[in-house]
Coordinates of C-alpha atoms in Angstrom, one line a residue:
Chain A
M29 CA -8.0 9.5 -18.1
H30 CA -9.8 6.2 -17.6
I31 CA -8.5 5.0 -14.3
P32 CA -8.2 1.1 -14.4
D33 CA -9.0 -1.2 -11.5
N34 CA -6.5 -1.6 -8.7
Y35 CA -4.7 1.7 -9.3
L36 CA -6.8 3.3 -6.6
S37 CA -7.6 1.7 -3.2
P38 CA -11.1 0.2 -2.8
E39 CA -11.7 2.9 -0.1
T40 CA -11.1 5.7 -2.6
C41 CA -13.4 4.0 -5.2
L42 CA -16.1 3.5 -2.6
I43 CA -16.1 7.1 -1.4
M44 CA -16.0 8.6 -4.9
G45 CA -18.7 6.1 -6.1
G46 CA -20.9 7.1 -3.1
A47 CA -20.4 10.8 -3.9
M48 CA -21.6 10.2 -7.5
V49 CA -24.9 8.5 -6.4
P50 CA -26.7 11.8 -5.5
V51 CA -25.2 13.6 -8.5
V52 CA -26.6 11.0 -10.9
A53 CA -29.9 10.8 -9.1
V54 CA -30.4 14.6 -9.3
S55 CA -29.3 14.6 -12.9
I56 CA -31.9 12.0 -13.8
R57 CA -34.6 13.9 -12.0
R58 CA -33.7 17.2 -13.6
V59 CA -33.5 15.7 -17.1
R60 CA -36.9 14.2 -16.6
V61 CA -38.3 17.6 -15.7
K62 CA -36.4 19.8 -18.1
M63 CA -36.0 17.9 -21.3
T64 CA -38.8 17.3 -23.7
R65 CA -39.4 13.8 -24.9
E66 CA -38.4 14.6 -28.4
R67 CA -35.0 15.7 -27.3
L68 CA -34.3 12.7 -25.0
P69 CA -32.6 10.5 -27.7
L70 CA -30.2 13.4 -28.1
I71 CA -28.6 12.1 -24.9
G72 CA -27.9 8.8 -26.6
V73 CA -26.4 10.6 -29.6
G74 CA -24.3 12.7 -27.2
A75 CA -23.1 9.6 -25.4
A76 CA -22.2 8.0 -28.8
L77 CA -20.4 11.2 -29.8
S78 CA -18.4 11.3 -26.5
F79 CA -17.7 7.5 -26.9
L80 CA -16.2 8.1 -30.3
M81 CA -14.2 11.2 -29.2
M82 CA -12.6 9.1 -26.5
M83 CA -11.4 6.6 -29.1
F84 CA -9.2 9.2 -30.8
N85 CA -6.0 8.8 -28.9
V86 CA -3.4 11.4 -29.5
P87 CA 0.3 10.7 -28.8
V88 CA 1.8 13.1 -26.3
P89 CA 5.4 13.8 -25.3
G90 CA 6.7 11.2 -22.8
G91 CA 5.6 8.2 -24.8
T92 CA 2.0 8.0 -23.5
T93 CA -1.3 8.9 -25.0
A94 CA -4.4 11.0 -24.1
H95 CA -7.8 11.7 -25.6
A96 CA -10.5 14.3 -25.7
V97 CA -13.8 13.6 -23.8
G98 CA -16.2 16.2 -25.0
G99 CA -17.7 17.0 -21.6
T100 CA -18.1 20.7 -22.2
L101 CA -19.4 20.2 -25.7
L102 CA -22.2 17.9 -24.5
A103 CA -22.9 20.3 -21.6
I104 CA -23.3 23.2 -24.1
L105 CA -25.5 21.1 -26.4
L106 CA -27.7 19.3 -23.9
G107 CA -27.2 21.0 -20.5
P108 CA -24.8 19.7 -17.8
E109 CA -27.2 17.2 -16.2
A110 CA -27.9 15.5 -19.5
A111 CA -24.2 15.6 -20.4
C112 CA -23.5 13.9 -17.1
L113 CA -25.9 11.0 -17.9
A114 CA -24.5 10.7 -21.5
I115 CA -20.9 10.4 -20.4
A116 CA -21.9 8.1 -17.6
A117 CA -23.5 5.8 -20.2
A118 CA -20.5 6.0 -22.5
L119 CA -18.1 5.2 -19.6
L120 CA -20.3 2.2 -18.5
I121 CA -20.2 0.7 -22.0
Q122 CA -16.4 1.3 -22.2
C123 CA -15.7 -0.4 -18.9
L124 CA -18.1 -3.3 -19.3
V125 CA -17.6 -4.2 -22.9
F126 CA -14.2 -2.8 -23.8
G127 CA -12.4 -3.0 -20.5
D128 CA -11.4 0.7 -20.7
G129 CA -11.5 2.0 -17.2
G130 CA -12.1 -0.2 -14.2
I131 CA -15.3 -1.5 -12.8
L132 CA -14.5 -0.7 -9.2
A133 CA -13.0 2.6 -10.4
Y134 CA -16.2 3.4 -12.3
G135 CA -17.4 5.9 -9.7
V136 CA -14.0 7.7 -9.8
N137 CA -14.1 7.9 -13.6
L138 CA -17.7 9.2 -13.3
F139 CA -16.6 11.9 -10.9
N140 CA -13.7 13.1 -13.1
M141 CA -15.3 12.9 -16.5
A142 CA -19.1 12.9 -16.1
F143 CA -19.3 15.3 -13.1
I144 CA -16.3 17.7 -12.9
M145 CA -15.8 18.1 -16.7
P146 CA -19.3 19.0 -17.9
F147 CA -20.3 21.0 -14.9
A148 CA -17.0 22.9 -14.7
G149 CA -17.0 23.5 -18.5
Y150 CA -20.6 24.7 -18.5
A151 CA -20.0 27.0 -15.5
I152 CA -17.0 28.6 -17.2
Y153 CA -18.8 28.8 -20.5
R154 CA -21.9 30.5 -19.0
F155 CA -19.7 32.8 -17.0
L156 CA -17.8 34.0 -20.1
V157 CA -20.9 34.3 -22.2
T158 CA -22.8 36.3 -19.7
R159 CA -20.0 38.5 -18.3
L160 CA -18.0 39.1 -21.5
A161 CA -20.8 39.2 -24.1
F162 CA -19.3 40.4 -27.4
R163 CA -20.5 39.4 -30.9
N164 CA -19.6 36.0 -32.2
T165 CA -17.4 35.1 -29.3
E166 CA -19.4 32.0 -28.2
L167 CA -17.2 29.5 -30.1
I168 CA -14.1 31.0 -28.6
Y169 CA -15.6 30.8 -25.1
A170 CA -16.6 27.2 -25.8
G171 CA -13.0 26.4 -26.8
I172 CA -11.6 28.1 -23.7
A173 CA -14.1 26.4 -21.4
S174 CA -13.5 23.0 -22.8
Y175 CA -9.7 23.4 -22.5
L176 CA -10.0 24.5 -18.9
A177 CA -12.5 21.8 -18.0
I178 CA -10.5 18.9 -19.3
N179 CA -7.4 20.2 -17.4
I180 CA -9.4 20.6 -14.2
A181 CA -10.6 17.0 -14.6
A182 CA -7.0 15.8 -15.3
L183 CA -5.7 17.6 -12.3
I184 CA -8.3 15.9 -10.1
A185 CA -7.4 12.5 -11.6
A186 CA -3.8 13.3 -10.9
I187 CA -4.6 14.1 -7.3
E188 CA -6.5 10.8 -6.9
F189 CA -3.5 8.9 -8.3
G190 CA -1.0 10.9 -6.2
I191 CA -2.6 10.5 -2.8
Q192 CA -2.5 6.7 -3.0
P193 CA 1.1 6.2 -2.0
L194 CA 0.6 8.7 0.8
L195 CA -2.4 6.9 2.3
F196 CA -1.8 3.2 1.5
T197 CA 1.5 1.5 2.1
D198 CA 2.5 -1.9 3.3
A199 CA 4.8 -2.8 6.2
K200 CA 7.9 -2.1 4.2
G201 CA 6.6 1.3 3.2
L202 CA 6.1 0.3 -0.4
P203 CA 2.9 1.7 -1.9
L204 CA 0.0 -0.8 -2.2
Y205 CA -1.7 0.8 -5.2
S206 CA -0.7 3.5 -7.7
P207 CA 3.0 4.0 -6.8
Y208 CA 3.6 7.5 -8.0
P209 CA 3.3 10.5 -5.6
L210 CA 1.7 13.8 -6.3
K211 CA 4.9 15.4 -7.6
V212 CA 5.1 12.8 -10.4
S213 CA 1.4 12.3 -11.1
I214 CA 0.4 15.9 -11.5
P215 CA 2.9 16.8 -14.2
A216 CA 2.4 13.5 -15.8
M217 CA -1.3 14.0 -16.1
L218 CA -1.3 17.7 -16.8
I219 CA 1.4 18.0 -19.4
P220 CA -0.5 15.9 -21.9
H221 CA -3.7 17.6 -21.2
L222 CA -2.3 21.1 -21.2
T223 CA -0.8 20.4 -24.6
L224 CA -2.2 17.9 -27.1
A225 CA -5.3 16.5 -25.4
G226 CA -6.5 20.0 -24.5
L227 CA -5.9 21.0 -28.1
A228 CA -7.9 17.9 -29.3
E229 CA -10.7 18.8 -26.9
I230 CA -10.8 22.4 -28.3
V231 CA -10.7 21.1 -31.9
F232 CA -13.6 18.6 -31.3
T233 CA -15.7 21.1 -29.2
V234 CA -15.4 24.0 -31.7
G235 CA -15.5 21.7 -34.8
V236 CA -18.7 19.9 -33.7
L237 CA -20.3 23.2 -32.6
I238 CA -19.6 24.8 -36.0
F239 CA -20.9 21.7 -37.8
I240 CA -24.1 21.7 -35.7
K241 CA -24.7 25.4 -36.1
K242 CA -24.5 25.0 -39.9
V243 CA -26.4 21.7 -40.3
S244 CA -28.9 21.5 -37.5
P245 CA -29.1 24.8 -35.5
E246 CA -32.3 23.7 -33.8
I247 CA -30.3 21.5 -31.4
L248 CA -28.9 24.6 -29.7
Q249 CA -32.3 26.3 -29.4
N250 CA -34.1 23.6 -27.4
R251 CA -36.4 22.7 -30.3
P252 CA -37.3 19.3 -31.7
V253 CA -34.4 18.1 -33.7
S254 CA -33.8 16.0 -36.8
F255 CA -31.7 13.0 -36.0
H256 CA -30.7 12.2 -39.5
K257 CA -28.3 15.1 -39.7
I258 CA -26.7 14.4 -36.3
S259 CA -26.4 10.7 -37.1
A260 CA -24.5 11.7 -40.2
L261 CA -21.9 13.2 -38.0
L262 CA -21.5 9.9 -36.1
L263 CA -21.3 8.0 -39.3
L264 CA -18.6 10.4 -40.4
L265 CA -16.6 9.9 -37.2
I266 CA -16.7 6.1 -37.1
P267 CA -14.4 5.4 -40.1
L268 CA -12.0 8.0 -38.8
T269 CA -11.5 6.3 -35.4
P270 CA -8.5 4.2 -36.5
L271 CA -6.6 7.5 -36.4
G272 CA -6.6 6.9 -32.7
L273 CA -4.4 3.8 -33.3
L274 CA -1.5 5.9 -34.6
S275 CA -0.2 6.0 -31.1
A276 CA 0.2 2.5 -29.8
A277 CA 1.4 3.4 -26.3
S278 CA -0.8 3.2 -23.1
A279 CA -2.0 6.4 -21.5
W280 CA -0.4 7.5 -18.3
G281 CA -1.8 5.5 -15.4
E282 CA -3.5 2.9 -17.6
W283 CA -0.7 0.4 -18.0
S284 CA -1.2 -3.3 -17.7
N285 CA 0.4 -5.1 -14.7
G286 CA 3.2 -6.3 -16.9
E287 CA 4.1 -2.9 -18.2
L288 CA 4.1 -1.4 -14.7
H289 CA 6.3 -4.2 -13.3
Q290 CA 8.8 -3.6 -16.0
S291 CA 9.1 0.1 -15.4
L292 CA 8.9 0.0 -11.7
G293 CA 10.9 -3.2 -10.9
Y294 CA 8.2 -4.5 -8.6
L295 CA 4.4 -4.7 -8.6
P296 CA 2.5 -3.0 -5.8
K297 CA 0.8 -5.7 -3.6
G298 CA -2.7 -4.3 -3.9
M299 CA -2.4 -4.4 -7.7
A300 CA -1.0 -7.8 -7.9
H301 CA -3.8 -9.4 -5.9
G302 CA -6.6 -7.1 -7.0
Y303 CA -9.9 -7.6 -8.8
N304 CA -9.4 -8.4 -12.5
Y305 CA -12.3 -8.1 -14.9
Q306 CA -12.0 -9.6 -18.4
A307 CA -14.0 -7.5 -20.8
L308 CA -15.5 -9.1 -23.9
L309 CA -13.7 -6.8 -26.4
S310 CA -10.7 -5.8 -24.2
G311 CA -8.8 -2.9 -25.6
Y312 CA -11.2 -2.3 -28.5
S313 CA -9.7 -5.2 -30.5
F314 CA -10.7 -8.6 -31.7
K315 CA -8.2 -11.4 -31.6
G316 CA -6.9 -12.2 -35.0
M317 CA -8.3 -9.2 -36.7
P318 CA -6.3 -6.2 -38.1
G319 CA -6.3 -3.5 -35.5
A320 CA -8.0 -0.8 -37.6
V321 CA -10.9 -3.1 -38.5
G322 CA -11.4 -4.2 -34.9
Y323 CA -11.3 -0.6 -33.8
I324 CA -14.0 0.5 -36.3
L325 CA -16.1 -2.5 -35.4
S326 CA -15.7 -1.6 -31.7
A327 CA -16.8 1.9 -32.5
V328 CA -19.8 0.6 -34.4
A329 CA -20.8 -1.7 -31.5
G330 CA -20.3 0.9 -28.8
V331 CA -22.3 3.6 -30.7
A332 CA -25.1 1.1 -31.5
L333 CA -25.3 0.0 -27.9
L334 CA -25.6 3.5 -26.6
V335 CA -28.2 4.5 -29.2
I336 CA -30.3 1.3 -28.5
F337 CA -30.1 2.0 -24.7
F338 CA -31.4 5.6 -25.0
R339 CA -34.1 4.8 -27.5
I340 CA -35.5 2.1 -25.2
F341 CA -35.2 4.6 -22.3
R342 CA -37.2 7.1 -24.3
M343 CA -39.9 4.6 -25.0
S344 CA -40.3 3.7 -21.3
R345 CA -40.5 7.4 -20.6
R346 CA -43.3 7.7 -23.2
K347 CA -45.3 5.0 -21.3
D348 CA -44.8 6.9 -18.0
E349 CA -46.4 10.0 -19.6
Q350 CA -49.4 8.1 -20.9
H351 CA -50.2 6.7 -17.4
Chain B
M30 CA -53.2 22.8 -25.2
N31 CA -56.5 24.5 -24.4
E32 CA -58.4 21.5 -25.8
K33 CA -56.5 19.3 -23.4
K34 CA -57.7 21.3 -20.4
N35 CA -61.3 21.0 -21.4
I36 CA -61.2 17.2 -21.1
P37 CA -62.7 16.2 -17.7
Q38 CA -60.3 14.6 -15.2
W39 CA -62.1 11.3 -15.1
L40 CA -61.6 10.8 -18.9
M41 CA -57.8 11.3 -18.6
K42 CA -57.5 8.4 -16.2
P43 CA -56.3 5.1 -17.8
D44 CA -59.1 2.6 -17.8
E45 CA -58.0 -0.9 -16.7
L46 CA -59.9 -3.2 -18.9
F47 CA -58.6 -6.2 -17.2
E48 CA -57.9 -6.4 -13.5
V49 CA -54.2 -6.7 -13.3
G50 CA -52.6 -8.2 -10.2
K51 CA -55.8 -9.9 -9.0
K52 CA -56.4 -13.5 -10.0
E53 CA -58.1 -13.2 -13.3
R54 CA -61.1 -15.2 -14.0
F55 CA -60.8 -18.0 -16.5
I56 CA -63.0 -16.4 -19.1
E57 CA -61.4 -13.0 -18.8
K58 CA -58.0 -14.5 -19.0
N59 CA -58.8 -16.2 -22.3
I60 CA -60.4 -13.1 -23.6
H61 CA -57.3 -11.1 -22.7
T62 CA -55.0 -13.6 -24.4
L63 CA -57.0 -13.8 -27.6
F64 CA -57.4 -10.0 -27.6
K65 CA -53.7 -9.5 -27.4
L66 CA -53.1 -12.1 -30.2
L67 CA -55.5 -10.3 -32.5
A68 CA -54.1 -6.9 -31.6
A69 CA -50.6 -8.1 -32.3
I70 CA -51.6 -9.5 -35.7
R71 CA -53.5 -6.4 -36.7
S72 CA -50.8 -4.0 -35.6
R73 CA -48.3 -5.8 -37.8
S74 CA -49.5 -4.0 -40.9
N75 CA -48.1 -0.8 -39.4
D76 CA -44.6 -2.1 -39.0
H77 CA -42.8 -0.4 -41.8
C78 CA -39.1 0.4 -41.8
F79 CA -36.2 0.6 -44.2
L80 CA -35.8 -3.2 -44.1
S81 CA -39.4 -3.6 -45.5
R82 CA -38.2 -2.2 -48.8
I83 CA -35.9 -5.1 -49.5
H84 CA -37.4 -7.7 -51.8
P85 CA -38.9 -10.4 -49.6
A86 CA -37.3 -13.2 -51.7
L87 CA -33.9 -11.6 -51.4
K88 CA -34.4 -11.1 -47.7
L89 CA -35.4 -14.8 -47.2
F90 CA -32.4 -15.9 -49.2
S91 CA -30.0 -13.6 -47.2
L92 CA -31.4 -14.9 -44.0
V93 CA -30.7 -18.5 -45.0
V94 CA -27.2 -17.7 -46.1
L95 CA -26.5 -15.7 -42.9
L96 CA -27.9 -18.5 -40.7
F97 CA -25.7 -21.0 -42.4
L98 CA -22.6 -18.8 -42.0
I99 CA -23.3 -18.1 -38.4
S100 CA -23.9 -21.7 -37.5
L101 CA -20.9 -23.0 -39.4
S102 CA -18.5 -20.5 -38.1
R103 CA -16.2 -21.3 -35.2
S104 CA -14.4 -18.1 -35.2
M105 CA -15.1 -15.6 -32.5
V106 CA -13.8 -12.8 -34.8
F107 CA -16.4 -13.5 -37.5
I108 CA -19.2 -13.8 -34.9
S109 CA -18.2 -10.5 -33.3
T110 CA -18.1 -8.9 -36.7
V111 CA -21.7 -10.1 -37.4
G112 CA -22.6 -9.1 -33.9
S113 CA -21.4 -5.5 -34.4
C114 CA -23.3 -5.3 -37.6
M115 CA -26.4 -6.7 -35.9
L116 CA -26.2 -4.1 -33.1
L117 CA -25.9 -1.3 -35.8
L118 CA -29.0 -2.7 -37.6
I119 CA -31.0 -2.9 -34.4
S120 CA -30.1 0.6 -33.3
I121 CA -31.6 2.2 -36.4
L122 CA -34.8 0.2 -36.4
P123 CA -38.1 1.7 -35.4
V124 CA -38.3 1.5 -31.6
N125 CA -41.3 -0.9 -31.4
I126 CA -39.6 -3.5 -33.6
M127 CA -36.3 -2.9 -31.8
K128 CA -37.9 -3.7 -28.5
R129 CA -39.6 -6.9 -29.8
I130 CA -36.4 -8.2 -31.4
L131 CA -34.4 -7.5 -28.3
I132 CA -36.9 -9.3 -26.0
M133 CA -37.1 -12.2 -28.4
S134 CA -33.4 -12.7 -29.0
L135 CA -32.2 -11.9 -25.4
T136 CA -34.7 -14.4 -24.0
A137 CA -33.3 -17.1 -26.3
A138 CA -29.7 -16.2 -25.5
V139 CA -30.3 -16.2 -21.7
F140 CA -32.1 -19.6 -22.1
M141 CA -29.1 -20.9 -24.0
A142 CA -26.7 -19.6 -21.4
V143 CA -28.7 -21.3 -18.6
T144 CA -28.8 -24.6 -20.7
L145 CA -25.1 -24.5 -21.1
L146 CA -24.4 -23.7 -17.5
P147 CA -23.7 -27.3 -16.4
A148 CA -21.0 -27.7 -19.1
F149 CA -19.6 -24.4 -18.0
L150 CA -19.5 -25.5 -14.4
V151 CA -17.8 -28.8 -15.3
G152 CA -15.1 -26.8 -16.8
I153 CA -15.8 -26.8 -20.6
H154 CA -15.8 -23.1 -21.3
G155 CA -14.1 -22.9 -24.7
H156 CA -17.1 -22.1 -26.7
Y157 CA -19.5 -20.9 -24.1
L158 CA -19.7 -17.3 -25.2
L159 CA -19.6 -18.2 -28.9
I160 CA -22.7 -20.4 -28.7
V161 CA -24.7 -17.9 -26.7
V162 CA -23.8 -15.1 -29.1
K163 CA -24.6 -17.4 -32.1
V164 CA -28.1 -18.0 -30.6
W165 CA -28.6 -14.3 -30.1
L166 CA -27.6 -13.6 -33.7
T167 CA -29.7 -16.3 -35.3
V168 CA -32.8 -15.4 -33.4
S169 CA -32.2 -11.7 -34.1
F170 CA -31.8 -12.2 -37.8
S171 CA -35.0 -14.4 -38.0
G172 CA -36.8 -11.7 -36.0
L173 CA -35.6 -9.0 -38.4
L174 CA -37.1 -11.0 -41.3
V175 CA -40.4 -11.8 -39.7
L176 CA -41.0 -8.5 -38.1
T177 CA -40.2 -6.4 -41.2
T178 CA -41.9 -8.5 -43.8
S179 CA -45.7 -9.0 -44.2
W180 CA -46.7 -12.7 -44.1
H181 CA -48.2 -12.5 -47.5
A182 CA -45.0 -11.1 -49.0
L183 CA -43.1 -13.9 -47.3
I184 CA -45.5 -16.5 -48.8
A185 CA -45.1 -14.9 -52.2
A186 CA -41.3 -15.2 -51.7
L187 CA -41.7 -18.9 -51.1
K188 CA -43.1 -19.3 -54.6
L189 CA -39.8 -18.0 -56.0
F190 CA -38.0 -20.9 -54.2
R191 CA -40.2 -23.4 -56.0
V192 CA -42.1 -24.5 -52.9
P193 CA -45.1 -26.6 -54.1
D194 CA -48.3 -24.8 -54.7
L195 CA -50.2 -27.0 -52.2
F196 CA -47.9 -26.0 -49.4
I197 CA -48.2 -22.3 -50.2
L198 CA -52.0 -22.7 -50.3
I199 CA -52.1 -24.3 -46.9
L200 CA -49.9 -21.7 -45.4
D201 CA -51.9 -18.8 -46.9
I202 CA -55.2 -20.2 -45.7
T203 CA -53.8 -21.0 -42.3
L204 CA -52.6 -17.5 -41.8
K205 CA -55.9 -16.0 -42.8
Y206 CA -57.9 -18.4 -40.7
I207 CA -55.9 -17.9 -37.6
V208 CA -57.3 -14.4 -37.5
I209 CA -60.8 -15.5 -38.4
F210 CA -61.0 -18.2 -35.9
S211 CA -59.4 -16.1 -33.1
D212 CA -62.1 -13.5 -33.8
F213 CA -64.8 -16.2 -33.7
T214 CA -63.5 -17.7 -30.4
L215 CA -63.2 -14.2 -28.9
N216 CA -66.8 -13.6 -29.7
M217 CA -67.8 -17.0 -28.1
F218 CA -65.9 -16.0 -25.0
Y219 CA -67.7 -12.7 -24.9
A220 CA -71.1 -14.5 -25.2
L221 CA -70.1 -16.9 -22.4
K222 CA -69.0 -14.1 -20.2
L223 CA -72.3 -12.2 -20.6
R224 CA -74.3 -15.3 -19.7
S225 CA -72.3 -16.5 -16.7
V226 CA -73.2 -15.3 -13.3
G227 CA -71.6 -16.2 -9.9
K228 CA -69.0 -18.9 -9.3
T229 CA -68.8 -22.3 -10.7
A230 CA -66.6 -25.2 -9.7
K231 CA -66.4 -26.5 -13.3
K232 CA -64.5 -23.5 -14.8
A233 CA -63.1 -25.4 -17.7
A234 CA -66.3 -27.1 -18.8
P235 CA -67.3 -24.5 -21.5
V236 CA -63.9 -25.1 -23.2
A237 CA -65.0 -28.3 -24.7
G238 CA -68.1 -26.6 -26.0
I239 CA -66.1 -23.8 -27.6
A240 CA -63.6 -26.2 -29.1
G241 CA -66.4 -28.4 -30.5
T242 CA -68.3 -25.4 -32.0
L243 CA -65.1 -24.1 -33.5
F244 CA -64.3 -27.5 -35.1
L245 CA -67.8 -27.7 -36.6
K246 CA -67.6 -24.1 -37.8
S247 CA -64.2 -24.7 -39.4
K248 CA -65.4 -27.7 -41.2
E249 CA -68.3 -25.8 -42.6
M250 CA -66.1 -22.8 -43.5
S251 CA -63.5 -25.0 -45.3
E252 CA -66.1 -26.5 -47.4
D253 CA -67.6 -23.1 -48.2
L254 CA -64.1 -21.8 -49.0
Y255 CA -63.3 -24.6 -51.4
D256 CA -66.6 -24.2 -53.2
A257 CA -66.1 -20.5 -53.5
M258 CA -62.6 -21.0 -54.9
V259 CA -63.7 -23.5 -57.4
C260 CA -66.6 -21.2 -58.5
R261 CA -64.0 -18.5 -59.1
G262 CA -61.9 -20.8 -61.3
F263 CA -59.3 -22.1 -58.9
S264 CA -57.5 -25.1 -60.5
G265 CA -54.8 -25.8 -57.9
H266 CA -52.2 -23.4 -59.4
Y267 CA -51.2 -20.7 -57.2
T268 CA -50.0 -17.5 -59.0
T269 CA -48.5 -14.6 -57.2
Q270 CA -47.4 -11.2 -58.4
V271 CA -43.8 -11.1 -57.5
K272 CA -42.4 -8.7 -60.0
R273 CA -41.2 -5.5 -58.4
Q274 CA -38.8 -2.8 -59.1
W275 CA -35.2 -3.1 -57.9
H276 CA -34.8 -0.8 -54.9
W277 CA -31.4 0.5 -53.7
M278 CA -32.0 -1.2 -50.4
D279 CA -31.8 -4.5 -52.4
T280 CA -28.3 -3.6 -53.5
A281 CA -27.4 -2.6 -50.0
C282 CA -28.7 -6.0 -48.6
S283 CA -26.7 -8.0 -51.2
V284 CA -23.5 -6.1 -50.5
F285 CA -24.0 -6.6 -46.8
V286 CA -24.5 -10.4 -47.2
L287 CA -21.6 -10.7 -49.6
A288 CA -19.3 -8.8 -47.3
L289 CA -20.2 -11.0 -44.4
A290 CA -19.7 -14.1 -46.6
L291 CA -16.2 -12.9 -47.6
S292 CA -15.3 -12.1 -44.0
F293 CA -16.5 -15.6 -43.1
F294 CA -13.8 -17.2 -45.3
Y295 CA -11.2 -14.5 -44.4
F296 CA -11.5 -15.1 -40.6
R297 CA -11.7 -18.9 -40.7

């Protein structure tokens, strides 16, 4: 679901990015007010968790791949505003360091994955839990909410892809950016997410919630938490990330220019002459290193960067409180 | 919480000891610097983390090996591997050490990047990133050693590497006397501040006095120190207690260095 650069027109990116500014600003303010200082680094752990979950690509019918995001899981664990910040940080590291998702398209990716997914998932979860309160149904509701939320986000991403050829064409009527119209993009995005990616999201959400309920229930009850236990979960996930390499294909809407040219027969003009950012560890791999090792190292580096970022953030917050 | 409410409001306000933003006076500026230096040295004794449990000698040896490997390597793959490990190490450090290492290493890396900029602009950019990352790594590793080991443990580790006794003695005394002299100078500046009134054109004039007094004082103290040491039976041999139990962190450190050394040869 990480939309690369040049698939969407700069106008789309600008509007969506602009829309995300107030969302992020309000989230930061609410997190500052609501969350205690002891729980702040949990956002970093949440971001690292989401980062790792996005590395588990699952192969889907049609020769593409998709992945879970964990938006609903983080919203249930930390609250939707903190989840928004956590996923925003994970997406930022992904686009800057690993070239996954575009820089211009960062705002759009934020909108889909850091805004729609946690807030929609949390709303559905709260609705189910308060209206249909039976015993021991929270996990089931979490699963349902996560499944619906990832599909809502995928639908919105599909609409963003699909409206491009309607809005932006050149003199010959050929699309300038993403070439596929709504009737192609919506099924192409929704079929993977209704099937395997949705399933992966349910498995991750429910699995992690069960783990946390057993090992560290204080996280769910807004109390100070022990980070050793939750870090163990991250350390457990890192060596498993190469499972995400089992499917080598690109995800739908994330092809390289070469791949698109081959399947389409031409390259849309806006994409051929677009902005091209070369990330340091493009595609989560190191040149000349076995794929699995590179993938694990990328996971380590990404997780470490997120944890460092949020621990420093917490320290600056502590200084604010002292003054 | 109730206790907090009883504290009057004026006590809760942060007290600015030194006027920040305004042009500090010469004496105050010196006091400020010395004070910060002393505070930094004294707060070091609190810096304990998992890396402090590694034997200082092993840590020093590992640092030398890693610095060699990093500077000899021309493979971006190896450097990225070490970089990932470095990030992991930094992320689990106590946050005060983490911040200091990041500030130190990133400053060095940015400086290197600026220094290399002309070469980059001329069009030589083959190894630009490699060199910057190498600088970041070497400074970070040195920072890890220095910030997680007490100076006295480091000097004791030198003994294991057959560094001459005289050299160790000099280092040891230097470290101790940096603190003593800083304290002494700080007190002289306090005395100067208490006695100075109004403005003077010769702001730097007292410095010569302070430096001169300090030199005389140090000469006196060094003679006293030597006499005291001889009285206690010092014969020029420096003995240190370095025996210590093997900790599992020592094994972890050895495995880490060994793995990186193997990957150095693998990714050549």
